[in-house]
Coordinates of C-alpha atoms in Angstrom, one line a residue:
M1 CA -16.0 6.2 -20.2
D2 CA -19.1 5.1 -18.3
I3 CA -17.1 4.5 -14.8
I4 CA -20.4 2.6 -13.4
E5 CA -20.6 0.0 -16.2
T6 CA -16.8 -0.1 -15.8
I7 CA -16.8 -0.6 -12.6
A8 CA -19.3 -3.5 -12.7
N9 CA -18.1 -5.5 -15.6
E10 CA -14.7 -5.6 -13.8
L11 CA -16.2 -6.8 -10.6
H12 CA -19.4 -9.0 -12.1
L13 CA -21.9 -6.8 -10.2
T14 CA -25.2 -5.5 -11.8
K15 CA -25.2 -1.6 -13.0
D16 CA -27.2 -0.7 -11.0
Q17 CA -26.2 -2.5 -7.3
T18 CA -22.7 -0.2 -8.6
Q19 CA -24.6 2.9 -8.9
R20 CA -26.3 2.3 -5.4
T21 CA -22.7 1.9 -4.0
V22 CA -21.2 4.2 -5.3
D23 CA -23.6 6.5 -4.0
L24 CA -23.5 5.7 -0.6
I25 CA -20.1 6.4 -1.1
D26 CA -20.2 9.7 -2.2
D27 CA -22.7 10.7 0.2
G28 CA -20.1 10.4 3.4
N29 CA -20.5 6.4 4.5
T30 CA -17.6 4.6 5.7
I31 CA -16.6 1.1 4.2
P32 CA -16.8 -0.4 7.5
F33 CA -20.5 1.2 7.8
I34 CA -21.8 0.0 3.8
A35 CA -20.4 -3.8 4.5
R36 CA -22.5 -3.7 7.9
Y37 CA -25.4 -1.9 7.4
R38 CA -26.5 -1.3 4.1
K39 CA -26.1 -5.2 2.7
E40 CA -29.7 -4.5 1.3
V41 CA -28.4 -1.7 -1.0
T42 CA -25.2 -3.3 -1.8
G43 CA -26.4 -6.4 -2.4
A44 CA -24.2 -7.6 1.0
L45 CA -20.8 -6.6 -0.7
D46 CA -17.9 -7.8 1.7
D47 CA -15.2 -4.6 3.0
T48 CA -12.7 -6.0 0.5
T49 CA -15.1 -5.5 -2.8
L50 CA -16.4 -2.5 -1.4
R51 CA -12.5 -1.3 -0.8
T52 CA -11.8 -2.1 -4.2
L53 CA -14.6 -0.5 -6.2
Q54 CA -14.1 2.6 -3.8
E55 CA -10.1 2.8 -5.2
R56 CA -11.9 2.1 -8.8
L57 CA -13.8 4.6 -8.8
Q58 CA -11.4 7.0 -7.5
Y59 CA -8.9 5.8 -9.7
L60 CA -11.3 6.0 -13.0
R61 CA -12.3 9.8 -12.7
N62 CA -9.3 10.5 -11.7
L63 CA -8.5 9.2 -15.0
E64 CA -11.7 11.3 -16.5
K65 CA -10.1 14.2 -15.5
R66 CA -6.6 13.5 -16.8
K67 CA -8.3 13.0 -20.0
E68 CA -10.1 15.9 -20.2
E69 CA -7.1 18.2 -19.0
V70 CA -5.1 16.9 -22.0
V71 CA -7.3 17.2 -24.3
H72 CA -7.4 21.0 -23.2
A73 CA -4.3 21.4 -23.6
L74 CA -3.3 19.9 -27.0
S75 CA -6.7 21.9 -28.1
E76 CA -4.9 25.2 -27.0
R77 CA -1.8 24.4 -28.9
G78 CA -3.3 22.8 -32.0
K79 CA -2.6 19.9 -32.0
L80 CA -5.9 18.3 -31.3
T81 CA -6.1 15.7 -33.8
D82 CA -9.2 13.5 -34.6
T83 CA -6.9 10.6 -34.2
L84 CA -5.4 11.8 -31.2
L85 CA -9.2 12.4 -29.5
N86 CA -10.2 8.8 -30.2
A87 CA -7.1 7.3 -28.8
L88 CA -7.2 9.2 -25.8
T89 CA -11.3 8.5 -25.3
A90 CA -10.0 4.7 -25.5
A91 CA -7.7 5.0 -23.0
Q92 CA -8.3 3.0 -20.6
T93 CA -4.9 3.8 -17.8
L94 CA -3.2 7.0 -16.8
S95 CA -0.4 5.6 -18.9
E96 CA -1.7 5.5 -21.8
V97 CA -3.2 9.0 -21.6
E98 CA 0.4 10.1 -20.4
E99 CA 2.1 8.1 -23.5
L100 CA -0.5 9.2 -26.0
Y101 CA 0.3 12.9 -24.3
R102 CA 4.3 12.4 -24.1
P103 CA 5.4 13.8 -27.5
Y104 CA 3.5 16.9 -26.9
K105 CA 4.6 17.8 -23.3
Q106 CA 7.0 21.0 -22.9
K107 CA 10.1 19.5 -22.3
K108 CA 13.9 20.9 -22.2
K109 CA 15.6 20.8 -26.6
T110 CA 16.6 18.2 -28.1
R111 CA 18.8 17.3 -30.4
A112 CA 16.0 17.1 -32.5
D113 CA 15.0 21.0 -31.6
L114 CA 18.4 21.7 -32.2
A115 CA 18.5 20.8 -35.9
R116 CA 15.5 21.9 -36.3
E117 CA 16.3 25.4 -35.1
R118 CA 19.6 24.6 -37.6
G119 CA 17.3 23.8 -41.2
L120 CA 17.3 20.9 -41.4
E121 CA 13.8 19.7 -41.2
V122 CA 13.7 20.0 -45.0
L123 CA 16.5 17.4 -45.2
A124 CA 15.1 14.8 -42.8
K125 CA 11.6 15.1 -44.8
R126 CA 13.9 14.4 -48.1
L127 CA 15.5 11.4 -46.9
S128 CA 12.0 9.9 -45.3
E129 CA 10.3 10.0 -48.8
Q130 CA 13.2 7.5 -49.7
L131 CA 13.3 8.7 -53.6
F132 CA 15.6 6.0 -55.9
N133 CA 18.9 7.5 -57.7
D134 CA 18.5 10.4 -55.3
E135 CA 21.7 10.7 -54.0
K136 CA 23.2 13.0 -56.2
N137 CA 20.4 15.7 -54.8
L138 CA 20.6 14.6 -51.0
M139 CA 24.1 16.1 -51.2
Q140 CA 23.3 19.0 -52.9
L141 CA 20.6 19.4 -50.4
A142 CA 23.1 18.7 -47.9
Q143 CA 26.2 21.2 -48.8
Q144 CA 22.6 23.9 -48.9
C145 CA 22.3 23.6 -45.5
V146 CA 25.5 24.2 -44.4
A147 CA 25.9 27.1 -46.8
Q148 CA 23.1 28.7 -45.3
S149 CA 23.9 27.2 -41.5
D150 CA 26.6 29.3 -39.5
E151 CA 27.0 26.4 -36.7
I152 CA 27.0 23.2 -39.3
E153 CA 30.0 23.1 -40.4
T154 CA 29.8 19.8 -42.9
I155 CA 27.9 16.6 -45.1
E156 CA 28.2 14.9 -42.3
E157 CA 26.8 16.6 -39.6
A158 CA 23.4 18.0 -41.8
F159 CA 22.9 14.8 -42.5
A160 CA 23.0 13.3 -38.5
G161 CA 21.3 16.3 -37.8
A162 CA 18.3 15.4 -39.9
Q163 CA 18.6 11.9 -38.5
D164 CA 17.9 13.0 -34.5
I165 CA 14.8 14.6 -36.2
I166 CA 13.9 11.2 -38.4
A167 CA 14.5 9.1 -34.8
E168 CA 12.6 11.5 -32.6
E169 CA 10.1 11.3 -34.9
I170 CA 10.0 7.3 -35.0
S171 CA 10.2 7.7 -31.1
N172 CA 7.5 9.5 -30.9
R173 CA 5.0 6.9 -33.0
S174 CA 2.7 5.6 -30.5
D175 CA 1.9 2.1 -33.2
V176 CA 6.6 2.1 -32.6
R177 CA 6.5 2.1 -29.5
K178 CA 3.6 -0.1 -28.0
K179 CA 5.0 -2.9 -30.4
I180 CA 8.6 -2.4 -28.6
Y181 CA 6.7 -2.8 -25.1
D182 CA 4.4 -5.9 -25.8
L183 CA 7.8 -7.2 -28.1
T184 CA 9.6 -6.2 -24.4
M185 CA 7.4 -7.8 -22.1
K186 CA 7.2 -11.1 -24.3
Y187 CA 11.0 -11.3 -24.9
G188 CA 13.1 -9.7 -22.3
F189 CA 14.4 -10.8 -19.4
L190 CA 15.3 -8.3 -16.3
S191 CA 19.0 -8.7 -15.3
S192 CA 20.8 -7.6 -12.3
K193 CA 24.8 -7.9 -12.1
A194 CA 27.6 -6.7 -9.5
A195 CA 28.0 -3.5 -8.8
K196 CA 32.1 -2.0 -9.3
N197 CA 31.8 -1.7 -5.3
A198 CA 29.4 -4.6 -4.4
Q199 CA 31.2 -7.1 -1.3
E200 CA 31.6 -10.5 -2.8
D201 CA 29.5 -12.3 0.1
S202 CA 27.0 -9.8 0.4
V203 CA 23.3 -10.1 1.2
Y204 CA 22.6 -9.5 -2.5
Q205 CA 25.0 -12.8 -3.8
T206 CA 22.2 -14.5 -5.6
Y207 CA 22.0 -11.3 -8.0
Y208 CA 25.3 -10.8 -8.9
D209 CA 24.6 -12.9 -12.4
Y210 CA 20.7 -13.1 -12.5
A211 CA 18.5 -13.2 -16.0
E212 CA 15.0 -13.9 -15.7
K213 CA 11.9 -13.2 -18.3
L214 CA 9.8 -10.2 -17.6
S215 CA 6.8 -12.5 -18.4
A216 CA 7.7 -15.1 -15.4
V217 CA 9.6 -12.8 -12.6
A218 CA 8.9 -13.3 -9.1
Q219 CA 7.6 -10.2 -7.8
H220 CA 9.7 -10.5 -4.6
R221 CA 12.8 -10.7 -7.0
V222 CA 11.6 -7.6 -8.0
L223 CA 11.7 -5.8 -5.0
A224 CA 14.9 -7.4 -3.7
V225 CA 16.8 -6.2 -6.9
N226 CA 15.2 -2.7 -6.5
R227 CA 16.8 -2.7 -2.9
G228 CA 20.4 -4.0 -4.4
E229 CA 20.4 -1.2 -6.8
K230 CA 19.6 1.4 -4.5
D231 CA 22.1 0.3 -2.0
G232 CA 24.5 0.7 -4.8
F233 CA 25.4 -3.5 -5.1
L234 CA 23.3 -4.0 -8.2
K235 CA 23.4 -3.2 -12.2
V236 CA 19.9 -3.6 -13.1
S237 CA 18.7 -3.3 -16.9
I238 CA 16.0 -5.0 -18.9
L239 CA 17.7 -7.1 -21.8
I240 CA 16.5 -8.2 -25.7
D241 CA 17.8 -9.7 -28.6
D242 CA 18.4 -6.2 -30.5
A243 CA 17.3 -8.1 -33.6
I244 CA 13.9 -8.4 -32.5
V245 CA 13.2 -5.1 -32.2
Q246 CA 15.3 -3.5 -34.9
R247 CA 13.1 -5.7 -37.5
A248 CA 9.9 -4.7 -35.6
I249 CA 10.7 -1.0 -36.2
A250 CA 12.0 -2.0 -39.5
A251 CA 8.6 -3.4 -40.7
L252 CA 6.5 -0.1 -38.9
V253 CA 9.0 2.4 -40.7
H254 CA 8.9 1.0 -44.0
I255 CA 12.7 1.0 -44.8
D256 CA 12.7 0.7 -48.9
S257 CA 16.8 -1.2 -49.3
S258 CA 16.5 -0.2 -53.0
A259 CA 16.4 3.8 -51.8
S260 CA 19.1 6.2 -51.7
S261 CA 18.1 6.9 -48.0
A262 CA 18.5 3.4 -46.5
A263 CA 21.5 4.0 -44.9
Y264 CA 20.0 7.2 -43.1
L265 CA 17.2 5.9 -42.4
Q266 CA 18.7 2.7 -40.9
A267 CA 21.1 4.5 -38.6
A268 CA 18.0 6.5 -37.6
V269 CA 16.1 3.5 -36.9
E270 CA 18.8 2.1 -34.9
D271 CA 19.9 5.2 -33.0
S272 CA 16.0 5.8 -32.5
Y273 CA 15.5 2.6 -30.2
T274 CA 19.0 2.8 -28.3
R275 CA 19.1 6.3 -27.0
L276 CA 15.0 7.4 -27.0
I277 CA 12.7 4.1 -27.3
A278 CA 14.5 1.6 -25.0
P279 CA 15.5 4.1 -22.1
S280 CA 12.4 5.0 -21.8
V281 CA 10.2 1.1 -22.1
E282 CA 13.0 0.0 -19.6
R283 CA 11.6 2.9 -17.0
Q284 CA 8.1 1.9 -18.2
I285 CA 8.2 -1.7 -17.7
R286 CA 10.3 -1.1 -14.4
S287 CA 7.9 0.9 -13.0
E288 CA 4.7 -1.2 -13.6
L289 CA 6.9 -4.5 -12.2
T290 CA 7.0 -2.2 -8.8
Q291 CA 4.3 -1.0 -9.0
A292 CA 2.2 -5.0 -9.8
A293 CA 5.2 -6.2 -7.2
E294 CA 4.6 -3.9 -4.4
Q295 CA 0.7 -4.0 -4.9
G296 CA 1.2 -8.0 -4.4
A297 CA 3.5 -7.4 -1.5
T298 CA 0.9 -4.9 0.4
K299 CA -1.7 -7.4 -0.2
I300 CA 0.7 -10.4 2.2
F301 CA 1.1 -7.5 4.6
A302 CA -2.2 -6.5 5.3
E303 CA -3.4 -10.1 5.6
N304 CA -0.8 -10.7 7.6
L305 CA -1.9 -7.8 10.0
K306 CA -5.4 -8.8 10.2
N307 CA -4.5 -12.5 11.2
L308 CA -2.1 -11.3 14.3
L309 CA -4.8 -8.6 15.3
M310 CA -7.5 -11.3 14.9
Q311 CA -5.7 -13.6 17.4
A312 CA -8.1 -15.3 20.0
P313 CA -7.8 -12.5 23.0
L314 CA -6.9 -14.1 26.3
K315 CA -9.9 -12.8 28.2
G316 CA -10.0 -13.1 32.1
K317 CA -6.4 -13.9 33.0
T318 CA -3.7 -12.3 35.1
V319 CA -0.4 -11.6 32.6
L320 CA 2.8 -11.5 33.6
G321 CA 4.4 -9.6 30.3
Y322 CA 8.3 -10.7 30.5
D323 CA 10.4 -8.7 28.3
P324 CA 14.2 -10.4 27.6
G325 CA 17.5 -9.0 27.8
Y326 CA 21.0 -9.2 28.8
R327 CA 22.9 -7.0 30.2
T328 CA 20.4 -4.5 31.5
G329 CA 18.2 -7.4 32.1
C330 CA 14.2 -8.8 32.2
K331 CA 11.9 -6.8 32.6
L332 CA 8.5 -8.1 34.0
A333 CA 5.2 -6.2 34.6
V334 CA 1.8 -7.9 35.7
V335 CA -1.0 -7.2 34.5
D336 CA -4.3 -8.2 35.7
A337 CA -7.3 -9.3 33.6
V338 CA -8.5 -6.3 32.4
G339 CA -5.1 -4.7 31.7
K340 CA -4.4 -2.7 34.3
V341 CA -0.6 -2.6 35.7
L342 CA 0.0 -4.8 39.2
D343 CA 3.5 -4.4 39.4
T344 CA 6.7 -4.2 37.7
A345 CA 10.1 -5.8 38.4
V346 CA 13.5 -6.3 36.5
I347 CA 15.9 -9.6 37.2
Y348 CA 18.5 -10.9 36.0
P349 CA 18.7 -14.1 35.1
T350 CA 21.2 -14.5 31.8
K351 CA 24.2 -13.3 30.9
P352 CA 26.3 -11.4 32.0
K353 CA 25.3 -11.3 35.9
E354 CA 23.1 -14.6 35.7
D355 CA 21.8 -14.3 39.1
I356 CA 19.3 -16.8 39.3
P357 CA 18.3 -17.7 42.6
N358 CA 16.9 -13.9 43.4
S359 CA 15.7 -14.0 39.9
A360 CA 13.4 -16.9 40.4
K361 CA 12.6 -15.4 44.2
T362 CA 11.5 -12.7 42.2
L363 CA 9.3 -14.3 39.4
L364 CA 7.4 -16.9 41.9
R365 CA 6.8 -13.9 44.6
L366 CA 5.0 -11.9 42.1
I367 CA 3.0 -14.9 40.8
D368 CA 2.1 -16.2 44.4
Q369 CA 1.2 -12.3 45.2
Y370 CA -0.9 -11.6 42.0
H371 CA -2.2 -14.8 41.1
V372 CA -0.5 -14.8 38.0
D373 CA -2.4 -17.5 35.6
V374 CA -0.2 -16.6 32.3
I375 CA 3.4 -15.7 31.4
A376 CA 4.1 -13.7 28.0
I377 CA 7.8 -13.8 27.1
G378 CA 8.6 -12.0 24.3
N379 CA 10.2 -13.3 21.6
G380 CA 13.4 -10.9 21.2
T381 CA 16.6 -11.0 22.3
A382 CA 17.5 -14.0 25.5
S383 CA 13.7 -15.3 24.6
G384 CA 15.6 -18.5 24.3
E385 CA 17.3 -18.4 27.8
S386 CA 14.7 -16.5 29.6
E387 CA 12.2 -19.3 28.0
L388 CA 14.1 -21.5 29.6
F389 CA 14.3 -20.1 32.9
V390 CA 11.2 -19.4 33.4
A391 CA 10.6 -23.2 32.4
Q392 CA 12.6 -24.2 35.2
T393 CA 11.2 -21.8 37.5
L394 CA 7.5 -22.7 37.1
K395 CA 8.5 -26.3 38.6
Q396 CA 8.9 -24.3 42.2
A397 CA 5.4 -21.9 41.4
Q398 CA 2.4 -23.5 43.9
S399 CA -0.5 -22.7 41.3
D400 CA -0.3 -24.0 38.0
V401 CA 0.9 -21.0 35.7
K402 CA 1.3 -21.4 32.2
Y403 CA 3.8 -19.5 29.9
V404 CA 3.5 -18.7 25.8
I405 CA 6.2 -16.7 23.3
V406 CA 4.6 -13.7 22.1
S407 CA 5.4 -11.6 19.1
E408 CA 7.3 -8.5 20.6
A409 CA 7.0 -6.9 17.1
G410 CA 7.3 -3.0 17.8
A411 CA 6.9 -3.1 21.8
S412 CA 9.9 -0.8 21.7
V413 CA 8.9 1.6 19.3
Y414 CA 5.5 1.5 21.3
S415 CA 7.5 2.0 24.5
A416 CA 9.1 5.4 22.9
S417 CA 6.3 6.6 21.6
K418 CA 4.2 9.7 22.3
L419 CA 1.0 7.1 23.3
G420 CA 3.5 5.1 25.9
A421 CA 4.7 8.2 27.6
E422 CA 0.9 9.6 28.0
E423 CA -0.3 6.4 28.9
F424 CA 2.6 5.4 31.1
P425 CA 4.2 8.6 31.7
D426 CA 6.2 7.0 34.8
F427 CA 7.3 4.5 33.5
D428 CA 10.8 4.0 31.7
V429 CA 11.0 2.5 28.1
T430 CA 11.7 -1.3 29.1
Q431 CA 9.0 -1.6 31.5
R432 CA 6.2 -0.4 28.6
S433 CA 7.2 -3.0 26.8
A434 CA 6.9 -6.0 29.4
V435 CA 3.1 -4.3 29.7
S436 CA 2.7 -4.5 26.0
I437 CA 3.7 -7.7 25.6
A438 CA 1.1 -8.8 28.7
R439 CA -1.4 -7.1 26.9
R440 CA -1.3 -8.0 23.1
L441 CA -1.8 -11.6 24.7
Q442 CA -5.0 -10.5 26.3
D443 CA -6.4 -8.6 23.7
P444 CA -3.8 -8.5 20.1
L445 CA -6.2 -5.9 18.7
A446 CA -6.6 -3.5 21.1
E447 CA -3.1 -3.3 22.0
L448 CA -1.7 -3.4 18.8
V449 CA -3.7 -0.2 17.1
K450 CA -1.3 1.5 19.4
I451 CA 1.7 0.4 17.3
D452 CA 2.5 2.2 13.9
P453 CA 1.2 -1.0 11.5
K454 CA 4.8 -1.2 9.7
S455 CA 6.3 -1.4 13.2
I456 CA 4.8 -4.9 13.6
G457 CA 7.0 -6.9 11.4
V458 CA 4.2 -7.7 8.7
G459 CA 6.6 -8.5 5.8
Q460 CA 9.8 -8.8 4.6
Y461 CA 9.9 -5.7 2.2
Q462 CA 7.5 -3.5 3.9
H463 CA 10.1 -1.0 3.5
D464 CA 10.5 -1.3 -0.1
V465 CA 7.2 -0.3 -1.2
D466 CA 5.4 2.7 -1.3
Q467 CA 5.2 3.8 1.8
S468 CA 2.1 5.9 1.2
K469 CA 0.0 3.3 -0.3
L470 CA 1.4 0.7 2.8
K471 CA 0.1 2.9 5.4
K472 CA -3.2 3.5 3.7
S473 CA -3.5 -0.3 3.2
L474 CA -2.6 -1.3 6.8
D475 CA -4.4 1.2 8.3
Q476 CA -7.5 0.1 6.6
T477 CA -6.6 -3.6 7.6
V478 CA -7.0 -2.1 11.2
E479 CA -10.3 0.0 10.9
N480 CA -11.7 -3.3 9.0
C481 CA -10.8 -5.3 11.8
V482 CA -11.7 -2.9 14.6
N483 CA -14.6 -2.2 13.2
L484 CA -15.5 -5.9 12.5
V485 CA -15.3 -6.7 16.2
G486 CA -16.3 -3.6 18.3
V487 CA -15.3 -1.7 21.0
N488 CA -16.1 -1.0 24.8
L489 CA -17.1 2.5 24.5
N490 CA -16.6 2.7 28.6
T491 CA -12.8 1.7 28.4
A492 CA -11.6 1.8 24.9
S493 CA -8.6 4.8 24.3
S494 CA -8.7 7.4 22.2
H495 CA -6.7 5.8 20.1
L496 CA -9.0 2.6 19.5
L497 CA -11.5 5.1 19.0
T498 CA -9.5 6.4 16.2
Y499 CA -10.2 3.4 14.3
I500 CA -13.8 3.1 14.3
S501 CA -16.1 4.7 11.2
G502 CA -16.7 8.0 11.3
L503 CA -14.8 9.1 14.6
G504 CA -11.4 11.1 14.0
P505 CA -8.8 11.8 15.8
Q506 CA -10.5 14.9 17.8
L507 CA -13.9 13.2 18.0
A508 CA -12.4 10.4 19.9
Q509 CA -10.3 12.6 21.9
N510 CA -13.7 14.4 23.0
I511 CA -15.1 11.3 23.6
V512 CA -12.5 10.2 26.2
N513 CA -12.9 13.8 27.5
Y514 CA -16.3 13.4 27.9
R515 CA -16.4 10.1 29.6
A516 CA -13.4 11.5 31.8
E517 CA -15.8 14.5 33.3
N518 CA -19.6 12.4 33.0
G519 CA -18.6 9.4 33.7
A520 CA -19.4 5.9 32.0
F521 CA -21.9 6.1 28.9
S522 CA -25.5 4.3 29.7
S523 CA -26.5 4.7 26.4
R524 CA -25.4 4.9 22.9
K525 CA -27.5 8.2 22.7
E526 CA -25.4 10.0 24.9
L527 CA -22.8 10.1 22.2
M528 CA -25.2 13.2 20.7
K529 CA -24.1 15.1 24.2
V530 CA -20.1 14.7 23.5
P531 CA -18.9 18.2 21.5
R532 CA -18.4 17.6 17.3
M533 CA -21.2 14.6 17.7
G534 CA -22.9 15.0 14.8
A535 CA -26.0 13.5 13.4
K536 CA -23.6 11.7 10.5
A537 CA -21.2 10.9 12.7
F538 CA -23.6 9.2 15.1
E539 CA -24.6 7.2 12.1
Q540 CA -21.4 5.9 11.6
C541 CA -20.0 5.0 14.9
A542 CA -22.6 3.8 16.7
G543 CA -23.6 0.4 16.0
F544 CA -20.1 -0.5 16.6
L545 CA -19.9 0.8 19.9
R546 CA -20.9 -1.0 22.8
I547 CA -21.8 -0.4 26.4
P548 CA -22.1 -3.7 28.6
D549 CA -24.2 -2.5 31.2
A550 CA -26.4 -0.5 29.3
K551 CA -29.8 0.3 30.1
N552 CA -30.9 -0.9 26.4
P553 CA -29.4 -4.3 26.2
L554 CA -29.6 -3.4 22.2
D555 CA -26.6 -1.0 23.0
N556 CA -24.2 -3.6 23.4
T557 CA -24.6 -5.9 20.7
A558 CA -24.0 -5.2 16.7
V559 CA -27.8 -3.7 16.3
H560 CA -27.4 -0.3 14.9
P561 CA -29.8 2.3 16.8
E562 CA -31.4 3.2 13.6
A563 CA -33.1 -0.5 13.8
Y564 CA -33.8 -0.6 17.6
G565 CA -38.0 0.0 16.6
A566 CA -37.7 -3.2 14.5
V567 CA -36.0 -5.6 16.7
E568 CA -38.6 -4.5 19.3
K569 CA -41.4 -5.0 16.9
L570 CA -40.0 -8.3 16.1
L571 CA -39.5 -9.7 20.0
A572 CA -42.9 -8.5 20.7
H573 CA -44.3 -10.7 17.7
F574 CA -42.8 -13.8 19.8
G575 CA -44.0 -11.9 23.2
L576 CA -40.3 -11.5 24.1
S577 CA -38.6 -7.7 25.2
V578 CA -35.3 -6.4 24.5
D579 CA -34.6 -7.5 28.6
D580 CA -34.4 -10.9 27.1
V581 CA -30.9 -9.7 25.1
K582 CA -29.6 -9.5 28.0
S583 CA -30.8 -12.6 30.0
G584 CA -30.7 -15.3 27.6
G585 CA -34.2 -15.8 26.5
L586 CA -33.5 -15.1 22.9
K587 CA -32.0 -19.1 23.0
E588 CA -36.1 -19.7 23.0
L589 CA -37.3 -17.9 19.6
P590 CA -39.3 -20.3 17.6
A591 CA -37.7 -20.1 14.2
L592 CA -38.9 -18.0 11.3

């Protein structure tokens, strides 16, 4: 397989364009860096296309590696034929390769293996020859098998063992299995029934008598029945009219109804399908349905997360975070325009205490003392009652204060996390939640990156998909968003810096440590003084790190240091300098 050509065709790219992009990936460049700073090499491919290209590159390379392993294994065992080699070479997916290799894998002893050990292979071969007027000879051969074996007592056992051999041989035929797979996908149904001990009024009641064509089943329903099966409420299966598949197998096996062995062969065909082929095909199809559903769900989760992270920040405002509650009260935290915590408090405007007068007094005091601009109310427990209380209290405020309902998904997870404890060691978990709610209104991206993406609540079935793939997809989404926006090198936390292109946890922490010991960075070049910051890491991260008060104004832009010389020449051509970047002189730049 020509991997480069395959990817180019799939993504509608030129082969040369694909090769250049692959070279960049192989050279250790990150996707955000390639998308932003190597557009001239890739033909301006966006990060989504680049991610897809990278995933396909890895998959196809793994596919070729697996083909080589299978060919080597078959060759060593003397099982590699020209037909099998051609089929493996032509295989387009890992599942195709595994299906071709399946009959030759080392596996536990089967009924057919036992029959062969008992000398019944000769009888199976005779049955498969489908000779006319051969019934007498078949009986004599079966009797001979009984006489020669201590483990076979009757002619019926001899024929049953021979049929086991034939059934396994039929099930190992790739053309038979492919035909059954295709027919099942075309005519089959995904079905679920209530399990024996299922509750009548459970959340899975809709699926207690459910069937839908495989060709039309919705992905979210696949995940739903999978969950119901896992929870013990549903029995899930794939249904298809047996007559359809039996006819198909008979046509491929070519049973001659006038042959003496026709009845034995027909029984072997039915057994092969029922016992061997159908369960295997069902597992394959359900696995494929689940993978497709997980892929679709993960894509939706990633899109939801991106929309959440990329909400416009509320800059320059003092915010009061309000974490609603009942018995333990409502937790308040005031943070200034840069996210610094100014004060915290607990009030009890809701049941059971319902101390509205004192709660209103405390809220108004905080608003007046810290000149609060906006109150961010979490949307969790007691949110409705809290909103009503805040709305009534604000009527007494001396200043024009607004309130907004904010998603608090994941706030409790952050509050109890190691990161939350490190950031606010003197706060309890409820105080940290209020701070998180306030900050996620000020800068959603900077605050939400502190929380495991799976805990933010990005989708209904997020716990039903492959967790490693989900984590990878969501982490990539966070990485894309962070690098799209860029971060302030002098204020970003080590956790936020971890998502920057080219920086891992250790290097991110080294940057924070260097900043603490030496003060704020004055230039991007100073990054090279950070321990373990090499030339490659600097190349990958520099363009995404901003320094608002840098000596060189370009250090606060998306311009990469490698392009500073070109920018300076361009500015000089128009009689300008880099200082005009800060002063706004570029607004007067003539049109090119």
